[in-house]
Amino acid sequence: MRLLIIEDDLDLGETLASALRHAGHQVGWARSAADAQVLLRDEIYDVLLLDLGLPGEDGLDYLRRLRNEGYIEAILILTARDAVEDRVQGLDAGADDYLVKPFSIEELSARLRALQRRRQGRRQEQLVHGPLILDPASMQVTQDNRPVDLSRREFALLQALLTHCGRVMSRAQLEEALYGWGQDIESNTIEVHIHHLRRKLDPKLIRTIRGVGYLIERIPA
Ligand code: CA
């Protein structure tokens, strides 16, 4: 797996990075939220291993910010804070799991495997919006049972909007969804792709929220 350790403690960071590399993972290491933010711009990680006590922006605040910005990959908190309310806060803020220091590398590895299984299951789930179906496993989109031919970036944009159905996605959040597809993002890229999606799909599907971003509305139950 591709892992990003966000940990300011030198000894722990080094020990963890080397143990996880030894276990076959690709490991990045940031020593603050600001450093992590720089790495996240260029790299995709499967799991962030987040320490809460960080210099500068606190781990919990950073976690909330990531989730508010639409970051959807797994986040596992590694911390010395072991009070029940700390765990509850961490999970409520959007962490997928929580491990209290000191922990064994075996337990961490087992938690990582469990996270991977859970998220693979979720990632493979079809996104259904009325007659529109997006299948992440086959990367196919169908509208009224007819295949719709989308570019990889159009697919990624539509997937991000459908995943966050009912929520307005800012241009920055949508750009983030495209980071995995390489190349620099031109300032008007999102608009161009949205324009293409509207031509290929129901033109009313994606709403523009002026000055904020784009939205696919939930279909009322
Ligand atoms: Ca720390």
JSON list of C-alpha atoms and ligand atoms in Angstrom, two decimals:
[
{"chain": "A", "resi": 1, "resn": "MET", "atom": "CA", "xyz": [0.00, 0.00, 0.00]},
{"chain": "A", "resi": 2, "resn": "ARG", "atom": "CA", "xyz": [1.01, 3.61, -0.39]},
{"chain": "A", "resi": 3, "resn": "LEU", "atom": "CA", "xyz": [1.22, 5.12, 3.08]},
{"chain": "A", "resi": 4, "resn": "LEU", "atom": "CA", "xyz": [1.90, 8.61, 4.34]},
{"chain": "A", "resi": 5, "resn": "ILE", "atom": "CA", "xyz": [3.13, 8.93, 7.92]},
{"chain": "A", "resi": 6, "resn": "ILE", "atom": "CA", "xyz": [2.37, 12.34, 9.43]},
{"chain": "A", "resi": 7, "resn": "GLU", "atom": "CA", "xyz": [4.45, 12.30, 12.60]},
{"chain": "A", "resi": 8, "resn": "ASP", "atom": "CA", "xyz": [6.78, 14.92, 14.09]},
{"chain": "A", "resi": 9, "resn": "ASP", "atom": "CA", "xyz": [8.72, 12.57, 16.38]},
{"chain": "A", "resi": 10, "resn": "LEU", "atom": "CA", "xyz": [12.00, 11.65, 14.63]},
{"chain": "A", "resi": 11, "resn": "ASP", "atom": "CA", "xyz": [12.60, 8.30, 16.34]},
{"chain": "A", "resi": 12, "resn": "LEU", "atom": "CA", "xyz": [9.06, 7.07, 15.97]},
{"chain": "A", "resi": 13, "resn": "GLY", "atom": "CA", "xyz": [8.79, 8.31, 12.38]},
{"chain": "A", "resi": 14, "resn": "GLU", "atom": "CA", "xyz": [12.01, 6.57, 11.37]},
{"chain": "A", "resi": 15, "resn": "THR", "atom": "CA", "xyz": [11.14, 3.33, 13.14]},
{"chain": "A", "resi": 16, "resn": "LEU", "atom": "CA", "xyz": [7.67, 3.29, 11.66]},
{"chain": "A", "resi": 17, "resn": "ALA", "atom": "CA", "xyz": [8.80, 4.18, 8.13]},
{"chain": "A", "resi": 18, "resn": "SER", "atom": "CA", "xyz": [11.46, 1.50, 8.10]},
{"chain": "A", "resi": 19, "resn": "ALA", "atom": "CA", "xyz": [9.18, -1.19, 9.57]},
{"chain": "A", "resi": 20, "resn": "LEU", "atom": "CA", "xyz": [6.43, -0.42, 7.08]},
{"chain": "A", "resi": 21, "resn": "ARG", "atom": "CA", "xyz": [8.86, -0.35, 4.14]},
{"chain": "A", "resi": 22, "resn": "HIS", "atom": "CA", "xyz": [10.20, -3.67, 5.36]},
{"chain": "A", "resi": 23, "resn": "ALA", "atom": "CA", "xyz": [6.62, -4.97, 5.27]},
{"chain": "A", "resi": 24, "resn": "GLY", "atom": "CA", "xyz": [6.48, -4.07, 1.58]},
{"chain": "A", "resi": 25, "resn": "HIS", "atom": "CA", "xyz": [4.68, -0.72, 1.66]},
{"chain": "A", "resi": 26, "resn": "GLN", "atom": "CA", "xyz": [5.61, 2.47, -0.17]},
{"chain": "A", "resi": 27, "resn": "VAL", "atom": "CA", "xyz": [6.06, 4.99, 2.60]},
{"chain": "A", "resi": 28, "resn": "GLY", "atom": "CA", "xyz": [6.17, 8.77, 2.67]},
{"chain": "A", "resi": 29, "resn": "TRP", "atom": "CA", "xyz": [6.82, 10.76, 5.80]},
{"chain": "A", "resi": 30, "resn": "ALA", "atom": "CA", "xyz": [5.73, 14.29, 6.65]},
{"chain": "A", "resi": 31, "resn": "ARG", "atom": "CA", "xyz": [6.53, 15.98, 9.98]},
{"chain": "A", "resi": 32, "resn": "SER", "atom": "CA", "xyz": [3.67, 18.48, 9.98]},
{"chain": "A", "resi": 33, "resn": "ALA", "atom": "CA", "xyz": [0.28, 19.06, 8.38]},
{"chain": "A", "resi": 34, "resn": "ALA", "atom": "CA", "xyz": [1.88, 21.67, 6.12]},
{"chain": "A", "resi": 35, "resn": "ASP", "atom": "CA", "xyz": [4.48, 19.13, 4.89]},
{"chain": "A", "resi": 36, "resn": "ALA", "atom": "CA", "xyz": [1.75, 16.54, 4.36]},
{"chain": "A", "resi": 37, "resn": "GLN", "atom": "CA", "xyz": [-0.26, 19.01, 2.32]},
{"chain": "A", "resi": 38, "resn": "VAL", "atom": "CA", "xyz": [2.68, 19.47, -0.06]},
{"chain": "A", "resi": 39, "resn": "LEU", "atom": "CA", "xyz": [3.09, 15.70, -0.54]},
{"chain": "A", "resi": 40, "resn": "LEU", "atom": "CA", "xyz": [-0.65, 15.19, -1.05]},
{"chain": "A", "resi": 41, "resn": "ARG", "atom": "CA", "xyz": [-0.55, 17.61, -3.95]},
{"chain": "A", "resi": 42, "resn": "ASP", "atom": "CA", "xyz": [1.58, 15.24, -6.01]},
{"chain": "A", "resi": 43, "resn": "GLU", "atom": "CA", "xyz": [1.05, 11.80, -4.56]},
{"chain": "A", "resi": 44, "resn": "ILE", "atom": "CA", "xyz": [-1.89, 9.51, -4.00]},
{"chain": "A", "resi": 45, "resn": "TYR", "atom": "CA", "xyz": [-1.81, 7.54, -0.75]},
{"chain": "A", "resi": 46, "resn": "ASP", "atom": "CA", "xyz": [-4.06, 4.69, 0.30]},
{"chain": "A", "resi": 47, "resn": "VAL", "atom": "CA", "xyz": [-3.80, 5.49, 3.99]},
{"chain": "A", "resi": 48, "resn": "LEU", "atom": "CA", "xyz": [-2.62, 8.49, 6.01]},
{"chain": "A", "resi": 49, "resn": "LEU", "atom": "CA", "xyz": [-1.14, 7.54, 9.39]},
{"chain": "A", "resi": 50, "resn": "LEU", "atom": "CA", "xyz": [-1.86, 10.68, 11.36]},
{"chain": "A", "resi": 51, "resn": "ASP", "atom": "CA", "xyz": [-0.35, 11.71, 14.69]},
{"chain": "A", "resi": 52, "resn": "LEU", "atom": "CA", "xyz": [-2.58, 14.12, 16.62]},
{"chain": "A", "resi": 53, "resn": "GLY", "atom": "CA", "xyz": [0.09, 16.08, 18.51]},
{"chain": "A", "resi": 54, "resn": "LEU", "atom": "CA", "xyz": [1.74, 17.92, 15.64]},
{"chain": "A", "resi": 55, "resn": "PRO", "atom": "CA", "xyz": [3.61, 21.23, 15.55]},
{"chain": "A", "resi": 56, "resn": "GLY", "atom": "CA", "xyz": [1.58, 23.95, 13.84]},
{"chain": "A", "resi": 57, "resn": "GLU", "atom": "CA", "xyz": [-1.85, 22.72, 12.83]},
{"chain": "A", "resi": 58, "resn": "ASP", "atom": "CA", "xyz": [-3.07, 20.06, 15.25]},
{"chain": "A", "resi": 59, "resn": "GLY", "atom": "CA", "xyz": [-3.71, 16.59, 13.84]},
{"chain": "A", "resi": 60, "resn": "LEU", "atom": "CA", "xyz": [-7.40, 16.68, 14.68]},
{"chain": "A", "resi": 61, "resn": "ASP", "atom": "CA", "xyz": [-7.90, 20.07, 12.99]},
{"chain": "A", "resi": 62, "resn": "TYR", "atom": "CA", "xyz": [-5.99, 18.84, 9.97]},
{"chain": "A", "resi": 63, "resn": "LEU", "atom": "CA", "xyz": [-8.17, 15.72, 9.83]},
{"chain": "A", "resi": 64, "resn": "ARG", "atom": "CA", "xyz": [-11.34, 17.84, 9.88]},
{"chain": "A", "resi": 65, "resn": "ARG", "atom": "CA", "xyz": [-9.96, 20.12, 7.20]},
{"chain": "A", "resi": 66, "resn": "LEU", "atom": "CA", "xyz": [-9.02, 17.21, 4.93]},
{"chain": "A", "resi": 67, "resn": "ARG", "atom": "CA", "xyz": [-12.50, 15.72, 5.18]},
{"chain": "A", "resi": 68, "resn": "ASN", "atom": "CA", "xyz": [-14.15, 19.13, 4.66]},
{"chain": "A", "resi": 69, "resn": "GLU", "atom": "CA", "xyz": [-12.07, 19.54, 1.53]},
{"chain": "A", "resi": 70, "resn": "GLY", "atom": "CA", "xyz": [-13.40, 16.22, 0.28]},
{"chain": "A", "resi": 71, "resn": "TYR", "atom": "CA", "xyz": [-10.37, 14.02, 0.93]},
{"chain": "A", "resi": 72, "resn": "ILE", "atom": "CA", "xyz": [-11.78, 10.49, 0.75]},
{"chain": "A", "resi": 73, "resn": "GLU", "atom": "CA", "xyz": [-8.84, 8.12, 1.26]},
{"chain": "A", "resi": 74, "resn": "ALA", "atom": "CA", "xyz": [-8.38, 6.24, 4.54]},
{"chain": "A", "resi": 75, "resn": "ILE", "atom": "CA", "xyz": [-7.01, 8.02, 7.60]},
{"chain": "A", "resi": 76, "resn": "LEU", "atom": "CA", "xyz": [-5.75, 6.11, 10.62]},
{"chain": "A", "resi": 77, "resn": "ILE", "atom": "CA", "xyz": [-4.93, 8.04, 13.78]},
{"chain": "A", "resi": 78, "resn": "LEU", "atom": "CA", "xyz": [-1.79, 7.04, 15.68]},
{"chain": "A", "resi": 79, "resn": "THR", "atom": "CA", "xyz": [-1.59, 8.84, 18.97]},
{"chain": "A", "resi": 80, "resn": "ALA", "atom": "CA", "xyz": [-0.65, 8.75, 22.62]},
{"chain": "A", "resi": 81, "resn": "ARG", "atom": "CA", "xyz": [-4.03, 10.29, 23.52]},
{"chain": "A", "resi": 82, "resn": "ASP", "atom": "CA", "xyz": [-5.94, 7.33, 24.80]},
{"chain": "A", "resi": 83, "resn": "ALA", "atom": "CA", "xyz": [-9.00, 8.85, 26.49]},
{"chain": "A", "resi": 84, "resn": "VAL", "atom": "CA", "xyz": [-12.34, 7.64, 25.19]},
{"chain": "A", "resi": 85, "resn": "GLU", "atom": "CA", "xyz": [-13.38, 11.18, 24.22]},
{"chain": "A", "resi": 86, "resn": "ASP", "atom": "CA", "xyz": [-10.22, 11.55, 22.16]},
{"chain": "A", "resi": 87, "resn": "ARG", "atom": "CA", "xyz": [-11.07, 8.41, 20.19]},
{"chain": "A", "resi": 88, "resn": "VAL", "atom": "CA", "xyz": [-14.65, 9.53, 19.72]},
{"chain": "A", "resi": 89, "resn": "GLN", "atom": "CA", "xyz": [-13.51, 12.97, 18.54]},
{"chain": "A", "resi": 90, "resn": "GLY", "atom": "CA", "xyz": [-11.06, 11.43, 16.13]},
{"chain": "A", "resi": 91, "resn": "LEU", "atom": "CA", "xyz": [-13.57, 9.04, 14.61]},
{"chain": "A", "resi": 92, "resn": "ASP", "atom": "CA", "xyz": [-16.25, 11.75, 14.44]},
{"chain": "A", "resi": 93, "resn": "ALA", "atom": "CA", "xyz": [-13.78, 14.04, 12.69]},
{"chain": "A", "resi": 94, "resn": "GLY", "atom": "CA", "xyz": [-13.52, 11.47, 9.90]},
{"chain": "A", "resi": 95, "resn": "ALA", "atom": "CA", "xyz": [-10.82, 8.97, 10.88]},
{"chain": "A", "resi": 96, "resn": "ASP", "atom": "CA", "xyz": [-11.37, 5.40, 9.72]},
{"chain": "A", "resi": 97, "resn": "ASP", "atom": "CA", "xyz": [-9.51, 3.86, 12.64]},
{"chain": "A", "resi": 98, "resn": "TYR", "atom": "CA", "xyz": [-7.56, 4.73, 15.74]},
{"chain": "A", "resi": 99, "resn": "LEU", "atom": "CA", "xyz": [-4.48, 3.14, 17.27]},
{"chain": "A", "resi": 100, "resn": "VAL", "atom": "CA", "xyz": [-3.01, 4.19, 20.62]},
{"chain": "A", "resi": 101, "resn": "LYS", "atom": "CA", "xyz": [0.77, 4.39, 21.10]},
{"chain": "A", "resi": 102, "resn": "PRO", "atom": "CA", "xyz": [2.66, 2.29, 21.88]},
{"chain": "A", "resi": 103, "resn": "PHE", "atom": "CA", "xyz": [1.39, -0.26, 19.38]},
{"chain": "A", "resi": 104, "resn": "SER", "atom": "CA", "xyz": [2.98, -3.25, 17.70]},
{"chain": "A", "resi": 105, "resn": "ILE", "atom": "CA", "xyz": [3.78, -3.16, 14.02]},
{"chain": "A", "resi": 106, "resn": "GLU", "atom": "CA", "xyz": [1.83, -6.44, 13.70]},
{"chain": "A", "resi": 107, "resn": "GLU", "atom": "CA", "xyz": [-1.34, -4.80, 14.96]},
{"chain": "A", "resi": 108, "resn": "LEU", "atom": "CA", "xyz": [-0.81, -1.78, 12.73]},
{"chain": "A", "resi": 109, "resn": "SER", "atom": "CA", "xyz": [-0.31, -4.09, 9.73]},
{"chain": "A", "resi": 110, "resn": "ALA", "atom": "CA", "xyz": [-3.51, -5.99, 10.57]},
{"chain": "A", "resi": 111, "resn": "ARG", "atom": "CA", "xyz": [-5.46, -2.71, 10.86]},
{"chain": "A", "resi": 112, "resn": "LEU", "atom": "CA", "xyz": [-4.07, -1.59, 7.50]},
{"chain": "A", "resi": 113, "resn": "ARG", "atom": "CA", "xyz": [-5.18, -4.83, 5.87]},
{"chain": "A", "resi": 114, "resn": "ALA", "atom": "CA", "xyz": [-8.66, -4.43, 7.37]},
{"chain": "A", "resi": 115, "resn": "LEU", "atom": "CA", "xyz": [-8.86, -0.83, 6.11]},
{"chain": "A", "resi": 116, "resn": "GLN", "atom": "CA", "xyz": [-7.81, -1.93, 2.65]},
{"chain": "A", "resi": 117, "resn": "ARG", "atom": "CA", "xyz": [-10.49, -4.63, 2.54]},
{"chain": "A", "resi": 118, "resn": "ARG", "atom": "CA", "xyz": [-13.19, -2.22, 3.68]},
{"chain": "A", "resi": 119, "resn": "ARG", "atom": "CA", "xyz": [-12.22, 0.49, 1.23]},
{"chain": "A", "resi": 120, "resn": "GLN", "atom": "CA", "xyz": [-11.82, -1.88, -1.70]},
{"chain": "A", "resi": 121, "resn": "GLY", "atom": "CA", "xyz": [-15.36, -3.04, -1.06]},
{"chain": "A", "resi": 122, "resn": "ARG", "atom": "CA", "xyz": [-16.63, 0.53, -0.97]},
{"chain": "A", "resi": 123, "resn": "ARG", "atom": "CA", "xyz": [-14.65, 1.62, -3.99]},
{"chain": "A", "resi": 124, "resn": "GLN", "atom": "CA", "xyz": [-16.09, -1.19, -6.08]},
{"chain": "A", "resi": 125, "resn": "GLU", "atom": "CA", "xyz": [-19.68, -0.30, -5.23]},
{"chain": "A", "resi": 126, "resn": "GLN", "atom": "CA", "xyz": [-21.76, 1.05, -8.08]},
{"chain": "A", "resi": 127, "resn": "LEU", "atom": "CA", "xyz": [-22.97, 4.61, -7.76]},
{"chain": "A", "resi": 128, "resn": "VAL", "atom": "CA", "xyz": [-26.59, 4.81, -8.85]},
{"chain": "A", "resi": 129, "resn": "HIS", "atom": "CA", "xyz": [-28.43, 8.06, -9.54]},
{"chain": "A", "resi": 130, "resn": "GLY", "atom": "CA", "xyz": [-31.78, 7.40, -11.17]},
{"chain": "A", "resi": 131, "resn": "PRO", "atom": "CA", "xyz": [-31.12, 6.02, -14.64]},
{"chain": "A", "resi": 132, "resn": "LEU", "atom": "CA", "xyz": [-27.40, 6.83, -14.33]},
{"chain": "A", "resi": 133, "resn": "ILE", "atom": "CA", "xyz": [-25.02, 4.12, -13.09]},
{"chain": "A", "resi": 134, "resn": "LEU", "atom": "CA", "xyz": [-21.30, 4.52, -12.55]},
{"chain": "A", "resi": 135, "resn": "ASP", "atom": "CA", "xyz": [-19.37, 1.30, -11.99]},
{"chain": "A", "resi": 136, "resn": "PRO", "atom": "CA", "xyz": [-15.88, 1.94, -10.53]},
{"chain": "A", "resi": 137, "resn": "ALA", "atom": "CA", "xyz": [-14.78, -1.67, -11.03]},
{"chain": "A", "resi": 138, "resn": "SER", "atom": "CA", "xyz": [-15.26, -1.68, -14.80]},
{"chain": "A", "resi": 139, "resn": "MET", "atom": "CA", "xyz": [-14.96, 2.14, -15.18]},
{"chain": "A", "resi": 140, "resn": "GLN", "atom": "CA", "xyz": [-18.23, 2.09, -17.12]},
{"chain": "A", "resi": 141, "resn": "VAL", "atom": "CA", "xyz": [-21.03, 4.63, -17.03]},
{"chain": "A", "resi": 142, "resn": "THR", "atom": "CA", "xyz": [-24.48, 3.82, -18.33]},
{"chain": "A", "resi": 143, "resn": "GLN", "atom": "CA", "xyz": [-27.48, 6.08, -18.76]},
{"chain": "A", "resi": 144, "resn": "ASP", "atom": "CA", "xyz": [-30.81, 4.29, -19.31]},
{"chain": "A", "resi": 145, "resn": "ASN", "atom": "CA", "xyz": [-28.79, 1.07, -19.79]},
{"chain": "A", "resi": 146, "resn": "ARG", "atom": "CA", "xyz": [-26.82, 2.62, -22.64]},
{"chain": "A", "resi": 147, "resn": "PRO", "atom": "CA", "xyz": [-23.06, 3.03, -22.23]},
{"chain": "A", "resi": 148, "resn": "VAL", "atom": "CA", "xyz": [-21.79, 6.62, -22.07]},
{"chain": "A", "resi": 149, "resn": "ASP", "atom": "CA", "xyz": [-18.30, 7.22, -23.41]},
{"chain": "A", "resi": 150, "resn": "LEU", "atom": "CA", "xyz": [-16.36, 9.36, -20.92]},
{"chain": "A", "resi": 151, "resn": "SER", "atom": "CA", "xyz": [-12.70, 10.32, -20.73]},
{"chain": "A", "resi": 152, "resn": "ARG", "atom": "CA", "xyz": [-10.82, 9.23, -17.60]},
{"chain": "A", "resi": 153, "resn": "ARG", "atom": "CA", "xyz": [-11.00, 12.73, -16.19]},
{"chain": "A", "resi": 154, "resn": "GLU", "atom": "CA", "xyz": [-14.69, 13.11, -16.92]},
{"chain": "A", "resi": 155, "resn": "PHE", "atom": "CA", "xyz": [-15.18, 9.75, -15.22]},
{"chain": "A", "resi": 156, "resn": "ALA", "atom": "CA", "xyz": [-13.19, 10.88, -12.15]},
{"chain": "A", "resi": 157, "resn": "LEU", "atom": "CA", "xyz": [-15.16, 14.12, -11.92]},
{"chain": "A", "resi": 158, "resn": "LEU", "atom": "CA", "xyz": [-18.49, 12.38, -12.20]},
{"chain": "A", "resi": 159, "resn": "GLN", "atom": "CA", "xyz": [-17.38, 9.82, -9.62]},
{"chain": "A", "resi": 160, "resn": "ALA", "atom": "CA", "xyz": [-16.40, 12.59, -7.18]},
{"chain": "A", "resi": 161, "resn": "LEU", "atom": "CA", "xyz": [-19.72, 14.39, -7.65]},
{"chain": "A", "resi": 162, "resn": "LEU", "atom": "CA", "xyz": [-21.76, 11.20, -7.26]},
{"chain": "A", "resi": 163, "resn": "THR", "atom": "CA", "xyz": [-19.74, 10.05, -4.23]},
{"chain": "A", "resi": 164, "resn": "HIS", "atom": "CA", "xyz": [-20.56, 13.38, -2.55]},
{"chain": "A", "resi": 165, "resn": "CYS", "atom": "CA", "xyz": [-24.08, 13.51, -3.92]},
{"chain": "A", "resi": 166, "resn": "GLY", "atom": "CA", "xyz": [-26.13, 16.23, -2.20]},
{"chain": "A", "resi": 167, "resn": "ARG", "atom": "CA", "xyz": [-23.03, 18.22, -1.31]},
{"chain": "A", "resi": 168, "resn": "VAL", "atom": "CA", "xyz": [-21.59, 21.15, -3.22]},
{"chain": "A", "resi": 169, "resn": "MET", "atom": "CA", "xyz": [-18.08, 20.36, -4.41]},
{"chain": "A", "resi": 170, "resn": "SER", "atom": "CA", "xyz": [-15.77, 23.34, -4.81]},
{"chain": "A", "resi": 171, "resn": "ARG", "atom": "CA", "xyz": [-13.51, 23.62, -7.80]},
{"chain": "A", "resi": 172, "resn": "ALA", "atom": "CA", "xyz": [-10.52, 22.89, -5.52]},
{"chain": "A", "resi": 173, "resn": "GLN", "atom": "CA", "xyz": [-12.14, 19.68, -4.31]},
{"chain": "A", "resi": 174, "resn": "LEU", "atom": "CA", "xyz": [-12.87, 18.57, -7.83]},
{"chain": "A", "resi": 175, "resn": "GLU", "atom": "CA", "xyz": [-9.32, 19.42, -8.90]},
{"chain": "A", "resi": 176, "resn": "GLU", "atom": "CA", "xyz": [-8.16, 17.19, -6.05]},
{"chain": "A", "resi": 177, "resn": "ALA", "atom": "CA", "xyz": [-10.25, 14.37, -7.49]},
{"chain": "A", "resi": 178, "resn": "LEU", "atom": "CA", "xyz": [-8.31, 14.76, -10.73]},
{"chain": "A", "resi": 179, "resn": "TYR", "atom": "CA", "xyz": [-4.86, 14.72, -9.12]},
{"chain": "A", "resi": 180, "resn": "GLY", "atom": "CA", "xyz": [-4.60, 11.01, -9.65]},
{"chain": "A", "resi": 181, "resn": "TRP", "atom": "CA", "xyz": [-4.80, 11.51, -13.39]},
{"chain": "A", "resi": 182, "resn": "GLY", "atom": "CA", "xyz": [-1.49, 13.30, -13.81]},
{"chain": "A", "resi": 183, "resn": "GLN", "atom": "CA", "xyz": [-0.67, 16.53, -15.64]},
{"chain": "A", "resi": 184, "resn": "ASP", "atom": "CA", "xyz": [-1.11, 20.02, -14.31]},
{"chain": "A", "resi": 185, "resn": "ILE", "atom": "CA", "xyz": [-4.62, 21.25, -14.04]},
{"chain": "A", "resi": 186, "resn": "GLU", "atom": "CA", "xyz": [-5.41, 24.31, -16.12]},
{"chain": "A", "resi": 187, "resn": "SER", "atom": "CA", "xyz": [-7.50, 26.95, -14.42]},
{"chain": "A", "resi": 188, "resn": "ASN", "atom": "CA", "xyz": [-10.53, 26.25, -16.62]},
{"chain": "A", "resi": 189, "resn": "THR", "atom": "CA", "xyz": [-10.18, 22.44, -16.74]},
{"chain": "A", "resi": 190, "resn": "ILE", "atom": "CA", "xyz": [-13.04, 21.73, -14.40]},
{"chain": "A", "resi": 191, "resn": "GLU", "atom": "CA", "xyz": [-15.43, 23.96, -16.35]},
{"chain": "A", "resi": 192, "resn": "VAL", "atom": "CA", "xyz": [-14.43, 22.29, -19.60]},
{"chain": "A", "resi": 193, "resn": "HIS", "atom": "CA", "xyz": [-14.99, 18.77, -18.25]},
{"chain": "A", "resi": 194, "resn": "ILE", "atom": "CA", "xyz": [-18.30, 19.76, -16.65]},
{"chain": "A", "resi": 195, "resn": "HIS", "atom": "CA", "xyz": [-19.36, 21.17, -20.01]},
{"chain": "A", "resi": 196, "resn": "HIS", "atom": "CA", "xyz": [-18.52, 17.85, -21.70]},
{"chain": "A", "resi": 197, "resn": "LEU", "atom": "CA", "xyz": [-20.32, 15.86, -19.00]},
{"chain": "A", "resi": 198, "resn": "ARG", "atom": "CA", "xyz": [-23.43, 17.97, -19.49]},
{"chain": "A", "resi": 199, "resn": "ARG", "atom": "CA", "xyz": [-23.34, 17.31, -23.22]},
{"chain": "A", "resi": 200, "resn": "LYS", "atom": "CA", "xyz": [-22.98, 13.57, -22.71]},
{"chain": "A", "resi": 201, "resn": "LEU", "atom": "CA", "xyz": [-25.40, 13.15, -19.79]},
{"chain": "A", "resi": 202, "resn": "ASP", "atom": "CA", "xyz": [-28.64, 14.75, -18.67]},
{"chain": "A", "resi": 203, "resn": "PRO", "atom": "CA", "xyz": [-27.72, 18.46, -19.02]},
{"chain": "A", "resi": 204, "resn": "LYS", "atom": "CA", "xyz": [-29.55, 19.24, -15.77]},
{"chain": "A", "resi": 205, "resn": "LEU", "atom": "CA", "xyz": [-27.70, 16.58, -13.74]},
{"chain": "A", "resi": 206, "resn": "ILE", "atom": "CA", "xyz": [-24.83, 18.80, -12.59]},
{"chain": "A", "resi": 207, "resn": "ARG", "atom": "CA", "xyz": [-25.91, 22.11, -11.10]},
{"chain": "A", "resi": 208, "resn": "THR", "atom": "CA", "xyz": [-23.63, 25.14, -10.96]},
{"chain": "A", "resi": 209, "resn": "ILE", "atom": "CA", "xyz": [-23.73, 26.87, -7.58]},
{"chain": "A", "resi": 210, "resn": "ARG", "atom": "CA", "xyz": [-22.47, 30.29, -8.56]},
{"chain": "A", "resi": 211, "resn": "GLY", "atom": "CA", "xyz": [-19.27, 31.29, -6.79]},
{"chain": "A", "resi": 212, "resn": "VAL", "atom": "CA", "xyz": [-19.14, 28.00, -4.86]},
{"chain": "A", "resi": 213, "resn": "GLY", "atom": "CA", "xyz": [-18.90, 24.99, -7.10]},
{"chain": "A", "resi": 214, "resn": "TYR", "atom": "CA", "xyz": [-20.95, 22.13, -8.52]},
{"chain": "A", "resi": 215, "resn": "LEU", "atom": "CA", "xyz": [-23.57, 19.80, -7.17]},
{"chain": "A", "resi": 216, "resn": "ILE", "atom": "CA", "xyz": [-25.43, 16.66, -8.11]},
{"chain": "A", "resi": 217, "resn": "GLU", "atom": "CA", "xyz": [-28.59, 16.71, -6.05]},
{"chain": "A", "resi": 218, "resn": "ARG", "atom": "CA", "xyz": [-29.84, 13.72, -4.16]},
{"chain": "A", "resi": 219, "resn": "ILE", "atom": "CA", "xyz": [-32.87, 12.05, -5.64]},
{"chain": "A", "resi": 220, "resn": "PRO", "atom": "CA", "xyz": [-35.58, 12.25, -2.94]},
{"chain": "A", "resi": 221, "resn": "ALA", "atom": "CA", "xyz": [-36.40, 8.79, -1.60]},
{"chain": "B", "resi": 1, "resn": "CA", "atom": "CA", "xyz": [3.63, 14.15, 18.02]}
]
